[in-house]
Amino acid sequence: MLYFRIMSDANVIIIGAGMAGLTCGCLLAQKGLKVLMIEKNQKVGGCCTSFGKDGFSFDLSVQSLGECQRGGRIWRLLEKLNLLNQIRFIPLEPAREYHFPDRKVSQSSRMETHLENLSSLFPKERKGIGEVYAVLRKIFEEFSTIPSSLNWFEPSSFSSRYPFLSQYKDKTYGELLNESVSHPFLKTLLSIRSSYALLPPEEISVVGMAGIEMSYFNYGVSCVEGRVEQLPLKMGEALEKMGGEILTGHEVQQILIEGKRAIGVRLKDGQELTGKVVISNIDAHHTFSDLLGEDHLPKGFRSKLKGMKPSLSYFILYLGIEGELDELSVSNNEVFFEDQLQKEYQYLYENQISEKAPFYLLAPSKVNPSHASKGKNTLCLSCKTSYHFSPDWDRKIRDELSQHLINKASAFIPNLEKRIVAKIETTPKAIEQWTRNRWGAAYGWTQIPRQSGIYRLSRTTPIPNLYLTGHWTSPGGGIAGVVASGELTAEAVLSRFAKGE
Ligand SMILES: Cc1cc2nc3c(=O)[nH]c(=O)nc-3n(C[C@H](O)[C@H](O)[C@H](O)COP(=O)(O)OP(=O)(O)OC[C@H]3O[C@@H](n4cnc5c(N)ncnc54)[C@H](O)[C@@H]3O)c2cc1C
């Protein structure tokens, strides 16, 4: 292979154009830095993308978003980028319905309504419910005020400035619940959204759960009007208007090092591009093991990386169907066959799917009619799964899982099978191929205590000039989380340029 170095005059090269890379790139370009983004796919967005089949529109992943209503983190970002008039959000209230064998529970996106609903179901536990949310709120507030340059390893000042983060940094959410409430079904309801991190309450960190709960309640739950990919596509356009450049359809194969510092990247076609700073928005394992090479890493960092666990993934069946969906009262539904959330994970960790595994029953076109033509609708049926559930995710296994989900959903939508006119699925392997996130991990590193908060992989790396952004670094996955990550990485890079380093 012939390598040819192009002395690009980029201040910053960003590998991967997911929502974090785009956020970071736009904020840096807005401050006058020359940004070059390199994305292997033909379009930007990563997990936050959409596709069409037989006249139907589907969003690959994002079913609902926090922080999009006035004042929320995503809203503020779009305001800064002058994009508020180009992206519209549809508020979801109630946000979701949970279907249990013997009852249905509606989930408000408003904190006060949510607390009141839970307290009226469990009047004796009102105080404990308040205590749980007081801790989550405090942790979220403390975490949101940490500057990008904080020295984590200053234990004395850390515990006095961030008392809640310090107290709960090693705890699971299950432990917090046990301290404050006692009814098992209340515990289930209080922890139901730990499934957004693909973890049971006994394993998710309090810090991770605070991110999930508070980014919902602070600024409501919404979905993007039209296709979710409008969000990254408009941000990409904004970046280019500010002088940034996006090279789509180009895969980075190596991070170039000179004198132990990152100086640029080599693409698959042999081009070498140089820049003052390199930011990786891609899978951290891929960044360090494949693009950089472990020899460049200190021993301690290498072994930390080896011990880290990615989050689980999803199998998703997207359906275009004939007729209306009056059977469902909201667009986002989750169906449970038992109250104990932990049980499903015992199977998942053995690369199986329990017969009683919960499933998501989403009807996106109910709130987004443009996803289907008149008289038709879209459904997304999905379940959690590990990448290793199947060695190759071939047609046979995809058909079996699809049929399993259709059978379960038919209890809610009569004659479902006969109404299907379009059908396509996504597997962990397909998610991995599209995003390069290892094993199709939906949220980067899983949010267990040793990988959350102050323990998460830092945005600065042991390699000078190389930074991380996205769901493999802090604070973690979900669109609101990676937007925060993009902002914080931009802040760290800007302060470095400001110091003239
Ligand atoms: C199925 C699913 C459902 C989800 N549901 C929700 C939800 O409802 N709400 C929510 O908030 N979040 C949800 N998430 C999580 C959320 O989508 C992600 O956390 C977030 O989008 C990750 O963004 P990112 O910027 O970190 O990286 P990514 O989106 O992973 O982007 C990385 C980009 O880098 C590119 N890339 C990789 N390797 C290279 C290379 N070598 N060279 C060049 N480019 C490269 C990839 O093509 C990709 O575009 C879901 C995720 C999945 C998978």
Short mmCIF file of N, CA and C and ligand atoms in Angstrom, two decimals, residues 15-22 38-41 43-48 60-66 96 196 216 250-253 281-283 286 291 313-314 316 318 426 431 433-437 440-444 469-472 476-482, ligand 1:
data_model
loop_
_atom_site.label_atom_id
_atom_site.label_comp_id
_atom_site.label_asym_id
_atom_site.label_seq_id
_atom_site.Cartn_x
_atom_site.Cartn_y
_atom_site.Cartn_z
N ILE A 15 -12.66 11.47 14.52
CA ILE A 15 -12.91 10.16 13.89
C ILE A 15 -14.33 9.74 14.27
N GLY A 16 -15.21 9.64 13.27
CA GLY A 16 -16.60 9.22 13.52
C GLY A 16 -17.52 10.41 13.67
N ALA A 17 -18.66 10.36 12.96
CA ALA A 17 -19.63 11.46 13.02
C ALA A 17 -20.91 11.00 13.68
N GLY A 18 -20.79 10.48 14.91
CA GLY A 18 -21.98 10.21 15.72
C GLY A 18 -22.43 11.53 16.34
N MET A 19 -23.45 11.47 17.18
CA MET A 19 -23.99 12.70 17.77
C MET A 19 -22.96 13.41 18.64
N ALA A 20 -22.05 12.65 19.29
CA ALA A 20 -21.04 13.28 20.14
C ALA A 20 -20.01 14.01 19.28
N GLY A 21 -19.53 13.34 18.23
CA GLY A 21 -18.53 13.95 17.36
C GLY A 21 -19.08 15.21 16.70
N LEU A 22 -20.35 15.13 16.27
CA LEU A 22 -20.96 16.30 15.62
C LEU A 22 -21.11 17.46 16.60
N ILE A 38 -14.14 12.58 9.95
CA ILE A 38 -14.01 11.46 9.02
C ILE A 38 -15.00 10.38 9.44
N GLU A 39 -15.89 10.03 8.54
CA GLU A 39 -16.97 9.09 8.87
C GLU A 39 -16.96 7.96 7.84
N LYS A 40 -17.00 6.73 8.32
CA LYS A 40 -16.90 5.59 7.40
C LYS A 40 -18.19 5.38 6.59
N ASN A 41 -19.33 5.75 7.17
CA ASN A 41 -20.58 5.57 6.43
C ASN A 41 -20.78 6.71 5.43
N LYS A 43 -23.34 8.54 5.38
CA LYS A 43 -24.01 9.67 6.03
C LYS A 43 -23.64 9.73 7.50
N VAL A 44 -23.82 10.92 8.10
CA VAL A 44 -23.45 11.11 9.50
C VAL A 44 -24.56 10.59 10.41
N GLY A 45 -24.28 10.43 11.70
CA GLY A 45 -25.33 10.09 12.68
C GLY A 45 -25.03 8.87 13.54
N GLY A 46 -24.28 7.90 12.99
CA GLY A 46 -23.99 6.68 13.78
C GLY A 46 -25.28 5.99 14.20
N CYS A 47 -25.44 5.74 15.50
CA CYS A 47 -26.64 5.05 16.00
C CYS A 47 -27.90 5.88 15.72
N CYS A 48 -27.73 7.19 15.63
CA CYS A 48 -28.88 8.09 15.49
C CYS A 48 -29.19 8.24 13.99
N LEU A 60 -33.41 3.80 13.27
CA LEU A 60 -32.67 2.61 13.70
C LEU A 60 -32.82 2.40 15.19
N SER A 61 -32.65 3.48 15.94
CA SER A 61 -32.58 3.27 17.38
C SER A 61 -33.50 4.19 18.14
N VAL A 62 -33.17 5.46 18.13
CA VAL A 62 -33.66 6.35 19.17
C VAL A 62 -35.19 6.47 19.20
N GLN A 63 -35.80 5.90 20.22
CA GLN A 63 -37.26 5.89 20.33
C GLN A 63 -37.75 7.12 21.07
N SER A 64 -36.99 7.61 22.02
CA SER A 64 -37.38 8.82 22.73
C SER A 64 -36.14 9.49 23.29
N LEU A 65 -36.26 10.81 23.49
CA LEU A 65 -35.11 11.60 23.91
C LEU A 65 -35.47 12.48 25.08
N GLY A 66 -34.50 12.64 26.00
CA GLY A 66 -34.67 13.63 27.05
C GLY A 66 -34.00 14.92 26.64
N ARG A 96 -44.82 6.72 28.32
CA ARG A 96 -44.74 5.28 28.05
C ARG A 96 -45.79 4.54 28.87
N TYR A 196 -33.12 0.92 30.15
CA TYR A 196 -32.58 1.79 29.08
C TYR A 196 -31.07 1.68 29.01
N TYR A 216 -34.58 12.59 31.72
CA TYR A 216 -35.99 12.48 31.35
C TYR A 216 -36.82 13.57 32.02
N HIS A 250 -15.23 7.34 4.32
CA HIS A 250 -13.79 7.12 4.55
C HIS A 250 -13.58 6.55 5.93
N GLU A 251 -12.88 5.43 5.98
CA GLU A 251 -12.66 4.78 7.28
C GLU A 251 -11.24 5.05 7.78
N VAL A 252 -11.14 5.43 9.04
CA VAL A 252 -9.81 5.62 9.62
C VAL A 252 -9.25 4.26 10.00
N GLN A 253 -8.03 4.01 9.59
CA GLN A 253 -7.42 2.70 9.85
C GLN A 253 -6.34 2.78 10.93
N ASN A 281 -14.47 9.52 18.29
CA ASN A 281 -15.88 9.37 18.66
C ASN A 281 -16.32 7.91 18.46
N ILE A 282 -15.35 7.01 18.41
CA ILE A 282 -15.74 5.63 18.10
C ILE A 282 -15.43 4.72 19.28
N ASP A 283 -15.85 3.50 19.18
CA ASP A 283 -15.60 2.47 20.19
C ASP A 283 -14.17 2.59 20.75
N HIS A 286 -11.77 -0.25 19.85
CA HIS A 286 -11.35 -0.10 18.45
C HIS A 286 -10.29 1.01 18.36
N LEU A 291 -6.74 1.05 16.12
CA LEU A 291 -6.23 2.24 15.41
C LEU A 291 -4.91 2.73 15.98
N SER A 313 -27.01 -5.43 23.78
CA SER A 313 -27.53 -4.87 22.53
C SER A 313 -29.01 -5.25 22.37
N TYR A 314 -29.54 -5.01 21.18
CA TYR A 314 -30.95 -5.28 20.90
C TYR A 314 -31.12 -6.10 19.62
N ILE A 316 -34.09 -5.99 16.91
CA ILE A 316 -35.25 -5.13 16.63
C ILE A 316 -35.92 -5.58 15.33
N TYR A 318 -38.61 -4.29 12.63
CA TYR A 318 -39.35 -3.11 12.15
C TYR A 318 -40.44 -3.61 11.21
N THR A 426 -32.97 -5.70 12.71
CA THR A 426 -31.61 -5.28 13.05
C THR A 426 -31.11 -6.19 14.15
N ILE A 431 -25.76 -3.82 13.99
CA ILE A 431 -25.44 -2.55 14.68
C ILE A 431 -23.92 -2.39 14.74
N GLN A 433 -21.76 -3.63 12.61
CA GLN A 433 -21.24 -3.31 11.27
C GLN A 433 -21.48 -1.85 10.92
N TRP A 434 -22.62 -1.33 11.33
CA TRP A 434 -22.97 0.05 10.97
C TRP A 434 -22.14 1.06 11.76
N THR A 435 -21.94 0.78 13.06
CA THR A 435 -21.32 1.79 13.94
C THR A 435 -19.90 1.44 14.37
N ARG A 436 -19.52 0.17 14.23
CA ARG A 436 -18.27 -0.38 14.75
C ARG A 436 -18.27 -0.43 16.28
N ASN A 437 -19.43 -0.21 16.91
CA ASN A 437 -19.49 -0.39 18.36
C ASN A 437 -19.40 -1.88 18.64
N GLY A 440 -22.12 -4.63 19.07
CA GLY A 440 -23.38 -3.90 18.91
C GLY A 440 -23.82 -3.19 20.18
N ALA A 441 -22.84 -2.90 21.06
CA ALA A 441 -23.16 -2.26 22.35
C ALA A 441 -23.98 -0.99 22.10
N ALA A 442 -25.15 -0.91 22.72
CA ALA A 442 -26.05 0.21 22.42
C ALA A 442 -25.65 1.47 23.17
N TYR A 443 -24.92 1.34 24.29
CA TYR A 443 -24.63 2.51 25.13
C TYR A 443 -23.17 2.59 25.55
N GLY A 444 -22.24 2.09 24.74
CA GLY A 444 -20.83 2.12 25.13
C GLY A 444 -20.58 1.19 26.31
N THR A 469 -14.61 11.23 22.76
CA THR A 469 -15.95 11.78 22.98
C THR A 469 -16.95 10.69 22.62
N GLY A 470 -18.16 10.75 23.23
CA GLY A 470 -19.19 9.76 22.89
C GLY A 470 -19.50 8.81 24.02
N HIS A 471 -20.24 7.75 23.69
CA HIS A 471 -20.76 6.92 24.78
C HIS A 471 -19.74 5.96 25.39
N TRP A 472 -18.49 5.97 24.86
CA TRP A 472 -17.45 5.16 25.51
C TRP A 472 -16.68 5.96 26.54
N GLY A 476 -21.73 9.09 29.40
CA GLY A 476 -22.19 7.77 28.98
C GLY A 476 -23.20 7.85 27.85
N GLY A 477 -23.96 6.76 27.65
CA GLY A 477 -24.78 6.61 26.45
C GLY A 477 -26.11 7.35 26.48
N GLY A 478 -26.81 7.25 25.37
CA GLY A 478 -28.07 7.98 25.18
C GLY A 478 -27.71 9.31 24.51
N ILE A 479 -28.66 9.84 23.73
CA ILE A 479 -28.35 11.06 22.96
C ILE A 479 -28.00 12.22 23.90
N ALA A 480 -28.78 12.38 24.98
CA ALA A 480 -28.48 13.49 25.90
C ALA A 480 -27.08 13.30 26.51
N GLY A 481 -26.74 12.07 26.83
CA GLY A 481 -25.42 11.78 27.43
C GLY A 481 -24.29 12.10 26.46
N VAL A 482 -24.44 11.69 25.20
CA VAL A 482 -23.31 11.91 24.27
C VAL A 482 -23.22 13.38 23.82
C1 LIG B 1 -30.76 -0.01 19.15
C2 LIG B 1 -30.45 1.22 19.93
C3 LIG B 1 -31.48 1.90 20.59
C4 LIG B 1 -31.21 3.09 21.28
N1 LIG B 1 -32.24 3.83 21.83
C5 LIG B 1 -31.99 5.04 22.37
C6 LIG B 1 -33.05 5.91 22.81
O1 LIG B 1 -34.22 5.59 22.70
N2 LIG B 1 -32.73 7.11 23.37
C7 LIG B 1 -31.43 7.53 23.49
O2 LIG B 1 -31.21 8.65 23.99
N3 LIG B 1 -30.40 6.74 23.08
C8 LIG B 1 -30.65 5.52 22.52
N4 LIG B 1 -29.61 4.72 22.08
C9 LIG B 1 -28.22 5.11 22.37
C10 LIG B 1 -27.68 6.22 21.49
O3 LIG B 1 -28.16 6.06 20.18
C11 LIG B 1 -26.15 6.19 21.53
O4 LIG B 1 -25.68 6.20 22.86
C12 LIG B 1 -25.52 7.38 20.81
O5 LIG B 1 -26.17 7.66 19.60
C13 LIG B 1 -24.04 7.12 20.57
O6 LIG B 1 -23.47 8.23 19.94
P1 LIG B 1 -21.91 8.38 19.74
O7 LIG B 1 -21.69 9.72 19.14
O8 LIG B 1 -21.19 8.08 20.99
O9 LIG B 1 -21.41 7.24 18.71
P2 LIG B 1 -22.01 6.43 17.49
O10 LIG B 1 -23.43 6.76 17.24
O11 LIG B 1 -21.66 5.02 17.75
O12 LIG B 1 -21.17 6.97 16.25
C14 LIG B 1 -19.87 6.54 15.94
C15 LIG B 1 -19.60 6.86 14.48
O13 LIG B 1 -18.25 6.53 14.17
C16 LIG B 1 -18.20 5.89 12.88
N5 LIG B 1 -16.96 5.08 12.83
C17 LIG B 1 -16.67 3.97 13.56
N6 LIG B 1 -15.43 3.53 13.26
C18 LIG B 1 -14.92 4.39 12.35
C19 LIG B 1 -13.67 4.49 11.68
N7 LIG B 1 -12.67 3.62 11.90
N8 LIG B 1 -13.49 5.51 10.78
C20 LIG B 1 -14.47 6.41 10.54
N9 LIG B 1 -15.68 6.36 11.15
C21 LIG B 1 -15.89 5.38 12.06
C22 LIG B 1 -19.46 5.08 12.84
O14 LIG B 1 -19.82 4.76 11.51
C23 LIG B 1 -20.46 6.03 13.52
O15 LIG B 1 -21.08 6.88 12.59
C24 LIG B 1 -29.86 3.54 21.37
C25 LIG B 1 -28.82 2.85 20.73
C26 LIG B 1 -29.11 1.70 19.99
C27 LIG B 1 -27.99 0.98 19.26
#
